[in-house]
Amino acid sequence: MTTDAINDQSEHDSHGDDHHDHKMTGLKRWLYTTNHKDIGSLYLWFSFIMFLTGGAMALVIRAELFQPGLQIVEPDFFNQMTTVHGLIMVFGAIMPAFTGLANWMLPMMVGAPDMALPRLNNWSFWILPFAFSILLASFFMESGAPNFGWTFYAPLSTTYSNGSTAFFVFAVHIMGISSIMGAINIVVTIMNMRAPGMTYMKMPLFVWTFFITAYLLIAVMPVLAGTVTMVLTDTYFGTSFFDAAGGGDPVMFQHIFWFFGHPEVYIMILPAFGIVSTTIPAFSRKKLFGYSSMVYATASIAFLSFIVWAHHMFTTGMPLFGELFFMYCTMLIAVPTGVKVFNWAATMWRGAISFETPMLFSIAFVILFTIGGFSGLMLAMTPVDFQYHDTYFVVAHFHYVLVTGALFSIFAGAYYWLPKWTGHMYNDSLSKWHFWCSLVSVNLLFFPMHFLGLAGMPRRIPDYALQFADFNKWVSIGGFAFGLSQLIFLVLVIKCIKGGEKASAKPWDGAEGLEWTVPSPAPYHTFEKPPKID
């Protein structure tokens, strides 16, 4: 190569480096960014907007149920609210929030400069707003939004659908594509971009839980895609996958859906385990008790999640052997879950605990998620489930798992890493107000639902008998209080971004991990050279 060619090449390389370091401004920065921190922020803001949107729908539901009788909305619109509320909270709030935390923190935790597939990362986010725009646009169509429940059981979603099924199916396909791309990115990043010396059993538990969750996503999202495609062809193209009149089987829909649906529950809770396993040791100022058992317990839960799906279907008339198999497998999940709860308690035992806001949310998570686990064990028992099935007891159970479980862990993670993200400490008293208002109101909202279910109140009904009135009134008050409490969090985050006390590189005494070795706020490009792990 000539001297001129070498000079040209070096000039090209330096321009390439300049471009790599250059941070675009304005709208272009967010549209074209491939930086994992920017994309993580986009995911987190999007999930919070969806959380408020889905929450507004929940308030419509609770306003209607404040007292017996039909007062605010028509039953069909009530069904649209329950359907889209569920879809938005699962696919638009909880899952993107965890993906945002993974985008922000995983590369920093494993010592990588960025996610492995940055352009794919950009695309996996930017298709999400279009998916939910399609879903929400169906409210303004003549037929109305989907009204068949977020589980879209056939034949409700096929033979008796209100005409918006195609929009629902297209939106779910796009959400699924986004999830699969994000999961592939997480797997490739963890497997190929860990810092030298970081073996698998040296990875933070936060990284482990996202690693296992990503494999779950890759395994089950195509099952969901197949399910919604069969719903689409049954509705519009004359097939009979789920139509008994054409030789199909509506119970087959439930088998296929719940084969996706039950691992999906763990997709929304395993990352929560990772967050809490990070915050509890930090504020107990101790190493996590039983690290390796936590890794094996997480993997065990992920494996068992594939063989328990029909516990949602005990009332469909399955054979006795099937009922026993799914009952025992479901109860078996309590073992690795119990290991985790024990390890969190053992980590706190005799630790130098301080009750900062992330720790408060983490402790609330452990206690309230355990309540959700206990009610899950009750639902796992086949003869008892015949009584609980499709009642408000089930609504109470999964909201204890997903609100006081997944959502509280997201709050714990947000408060834990917010100083690292913004470079400022947040208002401590505001954060405490957010915690205590959320804690009191969430229990007022969901705990009485157990009693409503035990008394026989069915779920997804716009009206109810007079004997359920008192509890429903308190539940609705709790719902509005919980919804308003989240505005405190919004104010706190905006104030923290705008300014406040400067955060040090490691604002929490007991925090450990590579993310605390970089300044606060974290630089745009974190590791120019990979750190070495002893």
CSV table of N, CA, C and O in Angstrom, one decimal, residues 164-232:
chain,number,residue,atom,x,y,z
A,164,SER,N,-62.6,-6.0,14.6
A,164,SER,CA,-61.3,-5.4,14.7
A,164,SER,C,-60.2,-6.4,15.0
A,164,SER,O,-59.0,-6.1,15.3
A,165,THR,N,-60.5,-7.7,14.8
A,165,THR,CA,-59.6,-8.8,15.0
A,165,THR,C,-58.3,-8.6,14.2
A,165,THR,O,-57.2,-8.9,14.6
A,166,ALA,N,-58.4,-8.2,12.9
A,166,ALA,CA,-57.3,-8.1,12.0
A,166,ALA,C,-56.3,-7.1,12.6
A,166,ALA,O,-55.1,-7.3,12.5
A,167,PHE,N,-56.8,-6.0,13.1
A,167,PHE,CA,-55.9,-4.9,13.6
A,167,PHE,C,-55.2,-5.5,14.9
A,167,PHE,O,-54.0,-5.3,15.1
A,168,PHE,N,-55.9,-6.2,15.7
A,168,PHE,CA,-55.4,-6.8,16.9
A,168,PHE,C,-54.3,-7.8,16.6
A,168,PHE,O,-53.2,-7.8,17.1
A,169,VAL,N,-54.5,-8.6,15.6
A,169,VAL,CA,-53.6,-9.7,15.2
A,169,VAL,C,-52.3,-9.0,14.6
A,169,VAL,O,-51.2,-9.4,15.0
A,170,PHE,N,-52.5,-8.0,13.8
A,170,PHE,CA,-51.3,-7.3,13.2
A,170,PHE,C,-50.5,-6.6,14.3
A,170,PHE,O,-49.2,-6.7,14.3
A,171,ALA,N,-51.2,-6.0,15.3
A,171,ALA,CA,-50.4,-5.3,16.4
A,171,ALA,C,-49.7,-6.4,17.2
A,171,ALA,O,-48.5,-6.1,17.5
A,172,VAL,N,-50.3,-7.5,17.5
A,172,VAL,CA,-49.6,-8.5,18.3
A,172,VAL,C,-48.4,-9.1,17.5
A,172,VAL,O,-47.3,-9.4,18.1
A,173,HIS,N,-48.5,-9.3,16.2
A,173,HIS,CA,-47.4,-9.8,15.4
A,173,HIS,C,-46.2,-8.8,15.5
A,173,HIS,O,-45.1,-9.2,15.7
A,174,ILE,N,-46.5,-7.5,15.4
A,174,ILE,CA,-45.4,-6.5,15.5
A,174,ILE,C,-44.7,-6.5,16.9
A,174,ILE,O,-43.5,-6.5,17.1
A,175,MET,N,-45.6,-6.6,18.0
A,175,MET,CA,-45.1,-6.7,19.3
A,175,MET,C,-44.2,-7.9,19.5
A,175,MET,O,-43.1,-7.8,20.1
A,176,GLY,N,-44.6,-9.0,18.9
A,176,GLY,CA,-43.8,-10.3,19.0
A,176,GLY,C,-42.5,-10.2,18.3
A,176,GLY,O,-41.5,-10.6,18.8
A,177,ILE,N,-42.5,-9.6,17.1
A,177,ILE,CA,-41.2,-9.4,16.4
A,177,ILE,C,-40.3,-8.5,17.2
A,177,ILE,O,-39.1,-8.9,17.3
A,178,SER,N,-40.8,-7.5,17.8
A,178,SER,CA,-39.9,-6.6,18.6
A,178,SER,C,-39.3,-7.4,19.8
A,178,SER,O,-38.1,-7.3,20.1
A,179,SER,N,-40.2,-8.2,20.4
A,179,SER,CA,-39.7,-9.0,21.6
A,179,SER,C,-38.6,-10.0,21.2
A,179,SER,O,-37.6,-10.2,21.8
A,180,ILE,N,-38.8,-10.7,20.0
A,180,ILE,CA,-37.9,-11.7,19.6
A,180,ILE,C,-36.5,-11.0,19.2
A,180,ILE,O,-35.4,-11.5,19.6
A,181,MET,N,-36.6,-9.9,18.5
A,181,MET,CA,-35.3,-9.2,18.2
A,181,MET,C,-34.6,-8.7,19.4
A,181,MET,O,-33.4,-8.9,19.5
A,182,GLY,N,-35.3,-8.2,20.4
A,182,GLY,CA,-34.7,-7.8,21.6
A,182,GLY,C,-34.1,-8.9,22.4
A,182,GLY,O,-33.0,-8.8,22.9
A,183,ALA,N,-34.7,-10.1,22.4
A,183,ALA,CA,-34.2,-11.3,23.1
A,183,ALA,C,-33.0,-11.8,22.4
A,183,ALA,O,-32.0,-12.2,23.1
A,184,ILE,N,-32.9,-11.9,21.1
A,184,ILE,CA,-31.7,-12.3,20.3
A,184,ILE,C,-30.6,-11.4,20.7
A,184,ILE,O,-29.4,-11.8,20.9
A,185,ASN,N,-30.8,-10.1,20.7
A,185,ASN,CA,-29.8,-9.1,21.0
A,185,ASN,C,-29.2,-9.4,22.4
A,185,ASN,O,-28.0,-9.3,22.6
A,186,ILE,N,-30.1,-9.6,23.4
A,186,ILE,CA,-29.6,-9.9,24.8
A,186,ILE,C,-28.8,-11.1,24.8
A,186,ILE,O,-27.7,-11.2,25.4
A,187,VAL,N,-29.2,-12.2,24.2
A,187,VAL,CA,-28.5,-13.5,24.2
A,187,VAL,C,-27.1,-13.3,23.6
A,187,VAL,O,-26.0,-13.7,24.1
A,188,VAL,N,-27.0,-12.6,22.4
A,188,VAL,CA,-25.7,-12.5,21.7
A,188,VAL,C,-24.8,-11.6,22.5
A,188,VAL,O,-23.6,-11.9,22.6
A,189,THR,N,-25.4,-10.5,23.1
A,189,THR,CA,-24.5,-9.6,23.9
A,189,THR,C,-23.9,-10.4,25.1
A,189,THR,O,-22.7,-10.3,25.3
A,190,ILE,N,-24.7,-11.1,25.8
A,190,ILE,CA,-24.2,-11.8,27.0
A,190,ILE,C,-23.2,-12.9,26.6
A,190,ILE,O,-22.2,-13.1,27.3
A,191,MET,N,-23.5,-13.6,25.6
A,191,MET,CA,-22.6,-14.7,25.2
A,191,MET,C,-21.3,-14.3,24.6
A,191,MET,O,-20.3,-14.9,24.8
A,192,ASN,N,-21.3,-13.2,23.9
A,192,ASN,CA,-20.1,-12.8,23.1
A,192,ASN,C,-19.4,-11.6,23.6
A,192,ASN,O,-18.3,-11.3,23.1
A,193,MET,N,-20.0,-10.7,24.4
A,193,MET,CA,-19.4,-9.4,24.7
A,193,MET,C,-19.1,-9.2,26.2
A,193,MET,O,-18.9,-8.1,26.7
A,194,ARG,N,-19.0,-10.3,27.0
A,194,ARG,CA,-18.7,-10.2,28.4
A,194,ARG,C,-17.2,-9.8,28.5
A,194,ARG,O,-16.3,-10.2,27.7
A,195,ALA,N,-16.9,-9.1,29.6
A,195,ALA,CA,-15.5,-8.6,29.8
A,195,ALA,C,-14.6,-9.9,30.1
A,195,ALA,O,-15.1,-10.9,30.6
A,196,PRO,N,-13.3,-9.8,29.7
A,196,PRO,CA,-12.4,-10.9,30.0
A,196,PRO,C,-12.4,-11.3,31.4
A,196,PRO,O,-12.3,-10.4,32.3
A,197,GLY,N,-12.6,-12.6,31.7
A,197,GLY,CA,-12.6,-13.1,33.1
A,197,GLY,C,-14.0,-13.2,33.7
A,197,GLY,O,-14.1,-13.8,34.7
A,198,MET,N,-15.0,-12.7,33.0
A,198,MET,CA,-16.4,-12.8,33.5
A,198,MET,C,-17.0,-14.1,33.0
A,198,MET,O,-17.5,-14.2,31.9
A,199,THR,N,-16.8,-15.2,33.8
A,199,THR,CA,-17.4,-16.5,33.4
A,199,THR,C,-18.9,-16.4,33.7
A,199,THR,O,-19.4,-15.5,34.3
A,200,TYR,N,-19.6,-17.4,33.2
A,200,TYR,CA,-21.0,-17.4,33.4
A,200,TYR,C,-21.4,-17.3,34.9
A,200,TYR,O,-22.3,-16.6,35.3
A,201,MET,N,-20.6,-18.0,35.7
A,201,MET,CA,-21.0,-18.1,37.1
A,201,MET,C,-20.4,-16.9,37.9
A,201,MET,O,-20.5,-16.8,39.1
A,202,LYS,N,-19.8,-15.9,37.2
A,202,LYS,CA,-19.5,-14.6,37.8
A,202,LYS,C,-20.4,-13.5,37.3
A,202,LYS,O,-20.2,-12.4,37.8
A,203,MET,N,-21.3,-13.8,36.4
A,203,MET,CA,-22.3,-12.8,36.0
A,203,MET,C,-23.2,-12.3,37.1
A,203,MET,O,-23.6,-13.2,37.9
A,204,PRO,N,-23.5,-11.1,37.1
A,204,PRO,CA,-24.6,-10.6,38.1
A,204,PRO,C,-25.9,-11.4,37.9
A,204,PRO,O,-26.2,-11.8,36.7
A,205,LEU,N,-26.6,-11.6,38.9
A,205,LEU,CA,-27.9,-12.3,38.8
A,205,LEU,C,-28.9,-11.6,37.9
A,205,LEU,O,-29.7,-12.2,37.2
A,206,PHE,N,-28.8,-10.3,37.9
A,206,PHE,CA,-29.6,-9.5,37.0
A,206,PHE,C,-29.3,-9.9,35.5
A,206,PHE,O,-30.3,-10.1,34.7
A,207,VAL,N,-28.1,-10.2,35.2
A,207,VAL,CA,-27.7,-10.6,33.8
A,207,VAL,C,-28.3,-12.0,33.6
A,207,VAL,O,-28.8,-12.3,32.5
A,208,TRP,N,-28.1,-12.9,34.6
A,208,TRP,CA,-28.6,-14.3,34.4
A,208,TRP,C,-30.1,-14.3,34.2
A,208,TRP,O,-30.6,-15.1,33.3
A,209,THR,N,-30.9,-13.5,34.9
A,209,THR,CA,-32.3,-13.6,34.8
A,209,THR,C,-32.7,-13.1,33.4
A,209,THR,O,-33.7,-13.7,32.8
A,210,PHE,N,-32.1,-12.1,32.9
A,210,PHE,CA,-32.4,-11.6,31.5
A,210,PHE,C,-32.0,-12.6,30.5
A,210,PHE,O,-32.6,-12.8,29.4
A,211,PHE,N,-30.9,-13.3,30.7
A,211,PHE,CA,-30.3,-14.3,29.8
A,211,PHE,C,-31.4,-15.4,29.6
A,211,PHE,O,-31.7,-15.8,28.5
A,212,ILE,N,-31.9,-15.9,30.8
A,212,ILE,CA,-32.8,-17.0,30.7
A,212,ILE,C,-34.2,-16.5,30.2
A,212,ILE,O,-34.8,-17.2,29.4
A,213,THR,N,-34.6,-15.3,30.5
A,213,THR,CA,-35.8,-14.7,30.0
A,213,THR,C,-35.8,-14.6,28.5
A,213,THR,O,-36.8,-14.9,27.8
A,214,ALA,N,-34.6,-14.2,28.0
A,214,ALA,CA,-34.5,-14.1,26.5
A,214,ALA,C,-34.7,-15.4,25.8
A,214,ALA,O,-35.4,-15.4,24.7
A,215,TYR,N,-34.2,-16.5,26.4
A,215,TYR,CA,-34.5,-17.8,25.8
A,215,TYR,C,-35.9,-18.1,25.8
A,215,TYR,O,-36.5,-18.7,24.9
A,216,LEU,N,-36.6,-17.8,26.9
A,216,LEU,CA,-38.1,-18.0,27.0
A,216,LEU,C,-38.8,-17.3,25.9
A,216,LEU,O,-39.7,-17.8,25.2
A,217,LEU,N,-38.4,-16.0,25.7
A,217,LEU,CA,-39.0,-15.2,24.6
A,217,LEU,C,-38.9,-15.8,23.2
A,217,LEU,O,-39.8,-15.9,22.5
A,218,ILE,N,-37.6,-16.2,23.0
A,218,ILE,CA,-37.3,-16.8,21.6
A,218,ILE,C,-38.2,-18.1,21.4
A,218,ILE,O,-38.6,-18.4,20.3
A,219,ALA,N,-38.4,-18.8,22.5
A,219,ALA,CA,-39.1,-20.1,22.4
A,219,ALA,C,-40.6,-19.9,22.3
A,219,ALA,O,-41.2,-20.7,21.5
A,220,VAL,N,-41.2,-18.9,23.0
A,220,VAL,CA,-42.7,-18.9,23.0
A,220,VAL,C,-43.3,-17.8,22.2
A,220,VAL,O,-44.5,-17.9,21.8
A,221,MET,N,-42.6,-16.8,21.8
A,221,MET,CA,-43.3,-15.7,21.0
A,221,MET,C,-43.7,-16.3,19.6
A,221,MET,O,-44.8,-15.9,19.1
A,222,PRO,N,-42.9,-17.2,19.0
A,222,PRO,CA,-43.5,-17.8,17.7
A,222,PRO,C,-44.8,-18.6,17.9
A,222,PRO,O,-45.6,-18.7,17.0
A,223,VAL,N,-44.9,-19.2,19.1
A,223,VAL,CA,-46.2,-19.9,19.4
A,223,VAL,C,-47.4,-18.9,19.4
A,223,VAL,O,-48.4,-19.1,18.9
A,224,LEU,N,-47.1,-17.7,20.0
A,224,LEU,CA,-48.2,-16.7,20.0
A,224,LEU,C,-48.5,-16.2,18.6
A,224,LEU,O,-49.6,-16.0,18.2
A,225,ALA,N,-47.4,-16.1,17.8
A,225,ALA,CA,-47.6,-15.7,16.4
A,225,ALA,C,-48.4,-16.7,15.7
A,225,ALA,O,-49.3,-16.3,14.9
A,226,GLY,N,-48.2,-18.0,15.9
A,226,GLY,CA,-49.0,-19.0,15.2
A,226,GLY,C,-50.4,-19.0,15.7
A,226,GLY,O,-51.4,-19.1,14.9
A,227,THR,N,-50.6,-18.7,17.0
A,227,THR,CA,-52.0,-18.7,17.5
A,227,THR,C,-52.8,-17.5,16.9
A,227,THR,O,-53.9,-17.8,16.4
A,228,VAL,N,-52.2,-16.3,16.9
A,228,VAL,CA,-53.0,-15.2,16.3
A,228,VAL,C,-53.2,-15.4,14.8
A,228,VAL,O,-54.2,-14.9,14.3
A,229,THR,N,-52.2,-16.0,14.1
A,229,THR,CA,-52.4,-16.3,12.7
A,229,THR,C,-53.6,-17.2,12.4
A,229,THR,O,-54.4,-17.0,11.5
A,230,MET,N,-53.7,-18.3,13.3
A,230,MET,CA,-54.9,-19.2,13.1
A,230,MET,C,-56.2,-18.5,13.4
A,230,MET,O,-57.2,-18.7,12.8
A,231,VAL,N,-56.1,-17.6,14.4
A,231,VAL,CA,-57.3,-16.7,14.7
A,231,VAL,C,-57.7,-15.9,13.5
A,231,VAL,O,-58.9,-15.8,13.1
A,232,LEU,N,-56.7,-15.3,12.9
A,232,LEU,CA,-56.9,-14.5,11.7
A,232,LEU,C,-57.5,-15.3,10.5
A,232,LEU,O,-58.5,-14.8,9.9
